[in-house]
Amino acid sequence: MNLMYIMALAACLLVGVLIVFLVIRLPEFKRELWYINMEIERSDEEEKLLWKKKKRKLLLSLIPFVKY
């Protein structure tokens, strides 16, 4: 019974840390995503590939513990 409480507490802490991470990171992420999407719209084909690569890296950076 005691082990279940410890596991529940660890799960709650993990969820709490993920929520804090998202709250801190989300505004900056939205600004960067808006800028990259704007650049994708107004660039030519060669530059679009570069901006799409940056967008992919940005999306992957939102996932904790993932390196691109």
PDB file of C-alpha atoms in Angstrom:
ATOM      1  CA  MET A   1       0.000   0.000   0.000  1.00  0.00           C
ATOM      2  CA  ASN A   2       2.813   2.369   0.843  1.00  0.00           C
ATOM      3  CA  LEU A   3       4.492   1.737  -2.522  1.00  0.00           C
ATOM      4  CA  MET A   4       1.318   2.763  -4.356  1.00  0.00           C
ATOM      5  CA  TYR A   5       1.305   6.127  -2.588  1.00  0.00           C
ATOM      6  CA  ILE A   6       4.926   6.720  -3.499  1.00  0.00           C
ATOM      7  CA  MET A   7       4.248   5.842  -7.148  1.00  0.00           C
ATOM      8  CA  ALA A   8       1.188   8.119  -7.213  1.00  0.00           C
ATOM      9  CA  LEU A   9       3.208  10.958  -5.701  1.00  0.00           C
ATOM     10  CA  ALA A  10       5.986  10.450  -8.267  1.00  0.00           C
ATOM     11  CA  ALA A  11       3.445  10.478 -11.111  1.00  0.00           C
ATOM     12  CA  CYS A  12       1.887  13.696  -9.785  1.00  0.00           C
ATOM     13  CA  LEU A  13       5.295  15.320  -9.514  1.00  0.00           C
ATOM     14  CA  LEU A  14       6.144  14.316 -13.070  1.00  0.00           C
ATOM     15  CA  VAL A  15       2.880  15.733 -14.390  1.00  0.00           C
ATOM     16  CA  GLY A  16       3.444  18.898 -12.370  1.00  0.00           C
ATOM     17  CA  VAL A  17       6.927  19.377 -13.800  1.00  0.00           C
ATOM     18  CA  LEU A  18       5.616  18.869 -17.345  1.00  0.00           C
ATOM     19  CA  ILE A  19       2.853  21.425 -16.791  1.00  0.00           C
ATOM     20  CA  VAL A  20       5.322  23.989 -15.426  1.00  0.00           C
ATOM     21  CA  PHE A  21       7.632  23.339 -18.388  1.00  0.00           C
ATOM     22  CA  LEU A  22       4.791  23.942 -20.849  1.00  0.00           C
ATOM     23  CA  VAL A  23       3.566  27.083 -19.088  1.00  0.00           C
ATOM     24  CA  ILE A  24       7.056  28.580 -19.151  1.00  0.00           C
ATOM     25  CA  ARG A  25       7.928  27.489 -22.702  1.00  0.00           C
ATOM     26  CA  LEU A  26       4.589  27.977 -24.485  1.00  0.00           C
ATOM     27  CA  PRO A  27       4.555  31.793 -25.008  1.00  0.00           C
ATOM     28  CA  GLU A  28       8.058  31.794 -26.495  1.00  0.00           C
ATOM     29  CA  PHE A  29       7.172  28.753 -28.589  1.00  0.00           C
ATOM     30  CA  LYS A  30       4.082  30.464 -30.020  1.00  0.00           C
ATOM     31  CA  ARG A  31       6.071  33.582 -30.979  1.00  0.00           C
ATOM     32  CA  GLU A  32       8.781  31.541 -32.682  1.00  0.00           C
ATOM     33  CA  LEU A  33       6.213  29.399 -34.495  1.00  0.00           C
ATOM     34  CA  TRP A  34       4.339  32.502 -35.696  1.00  0.00           C
ATOM     35  CA  TYR A  35       7.588  34.019 -37.007  1.00  0.00           C
ATOM     36  CA  ILE A  36       8.662  30.821 -38.788  1.00  0.00           C
ATOM     37  CA  ASN A  37       5.236  30.399 -40.395  1.00  0.00           C
ATOM     38  CA  MET A  38       5.377  34.021 -41.583  1.00  0.00           C
ATOM     39  CA  GLU A  39       8.813  33.418 -43.108  1.00  0.00           C
ATOM     40  CA  ILE A  40       7.625  30.205 -44.784  1.00  0.00           C
ATOM     41  CA  GLU A  41       4.763  32.100 -46.437  1.00  0.00           C
ATOM     42  CA  ARG A  42       6.905  34.885 -47.852  1.00  0.00           C
ATOM     43  CA  SER A  43      10.041  32.963 -48.857  1.00  0.00           C
ATOM     44  CA  ASP A  44      10.914  31.272 -52.113  1.00  0.00           C
ATOM     45  CA  GLU A  45      11.269  27.506 -52.526  1.00  0.00           C
ATOM     46  CA  GLU A  46      14.930  27.300 -51.517  1.00  0.00           C
ATOM     47  CA  GLU A  47      14.398  29.257 -48.313  1.00  0.00           C
ATOM     48  CA  LYS A  48      11.170  27.383 -47.551  1.00  0.00           C
ATOM     49  CA  LEU A  49      13.126  24.191 -47.013  1.00  0.00           C
ATOM     50  CA  LEU A  50      15.345  25.961 -44.489  1.00  0.00           C
ATOM     51  CA  TRP A  51      12.379  27.419 -42.610  1.00  0.00           C
ATOM     52  CA  LYS A  52      10.533  24.096 -42.606  1.00  0.00           C
ATOM     53  CA  LYS A  53      13.613  22.453 -41.110  1.00  0.00           C
ATOM     54  CA  LYS A  54      13.715  25.128 -38.409  1.00  0.00           C
ATOM     55  CA  LYS A  55      10.013  24.564 -37.769  1.00  0.00           C
ATOM     56  CA  ARG A  56      10.562  20.821 -37.363  1.00  0.00           C
ATOM     57  CA  LYS A  57      13.364  21.486 -34.870  1.00  0.00           C
ATOM     58  CA  LEU A  58      11.164  23.910 -32.978  1.00  0.00           C
ATOM     59  CA  LEU A  59       8.339  21.385 -32.739  1.00  0.00           C
ATOM     60  CA  LEU A  60      10.740  18.715 -31.502  1.00  0.00           C
ATOM     61  CA  SER A  61      12.194  21.104 -28.928  1.00  0.00           C
ATOM     62  CA  LEU A  62       8.815  21.243 -27.208  1.00  0.00           C
ATOM     63  CA  ILE A  63       9.088  17.544 -26.287  1.00  0.00           C
ATOM     64  CA  PRO A  64      11.164  17.162 -23.117  1.00  0.00           C
ATOM     65  CA  PHE A  65      14.267  14.961 -23.303  1.00  0.00           C
ATOM     66  CA  VAL A  66      14.238  14.859 -27.133  1.00  0.00           C
ATOM     67  CA  LYS A  67      17.274  16.069 -29.005  1.00  0.00           C
ATOM     68  CA  TYR A  68      16.957  16.875 -32.684  1.00  0.00           C
TER      69      TYR A  68
END
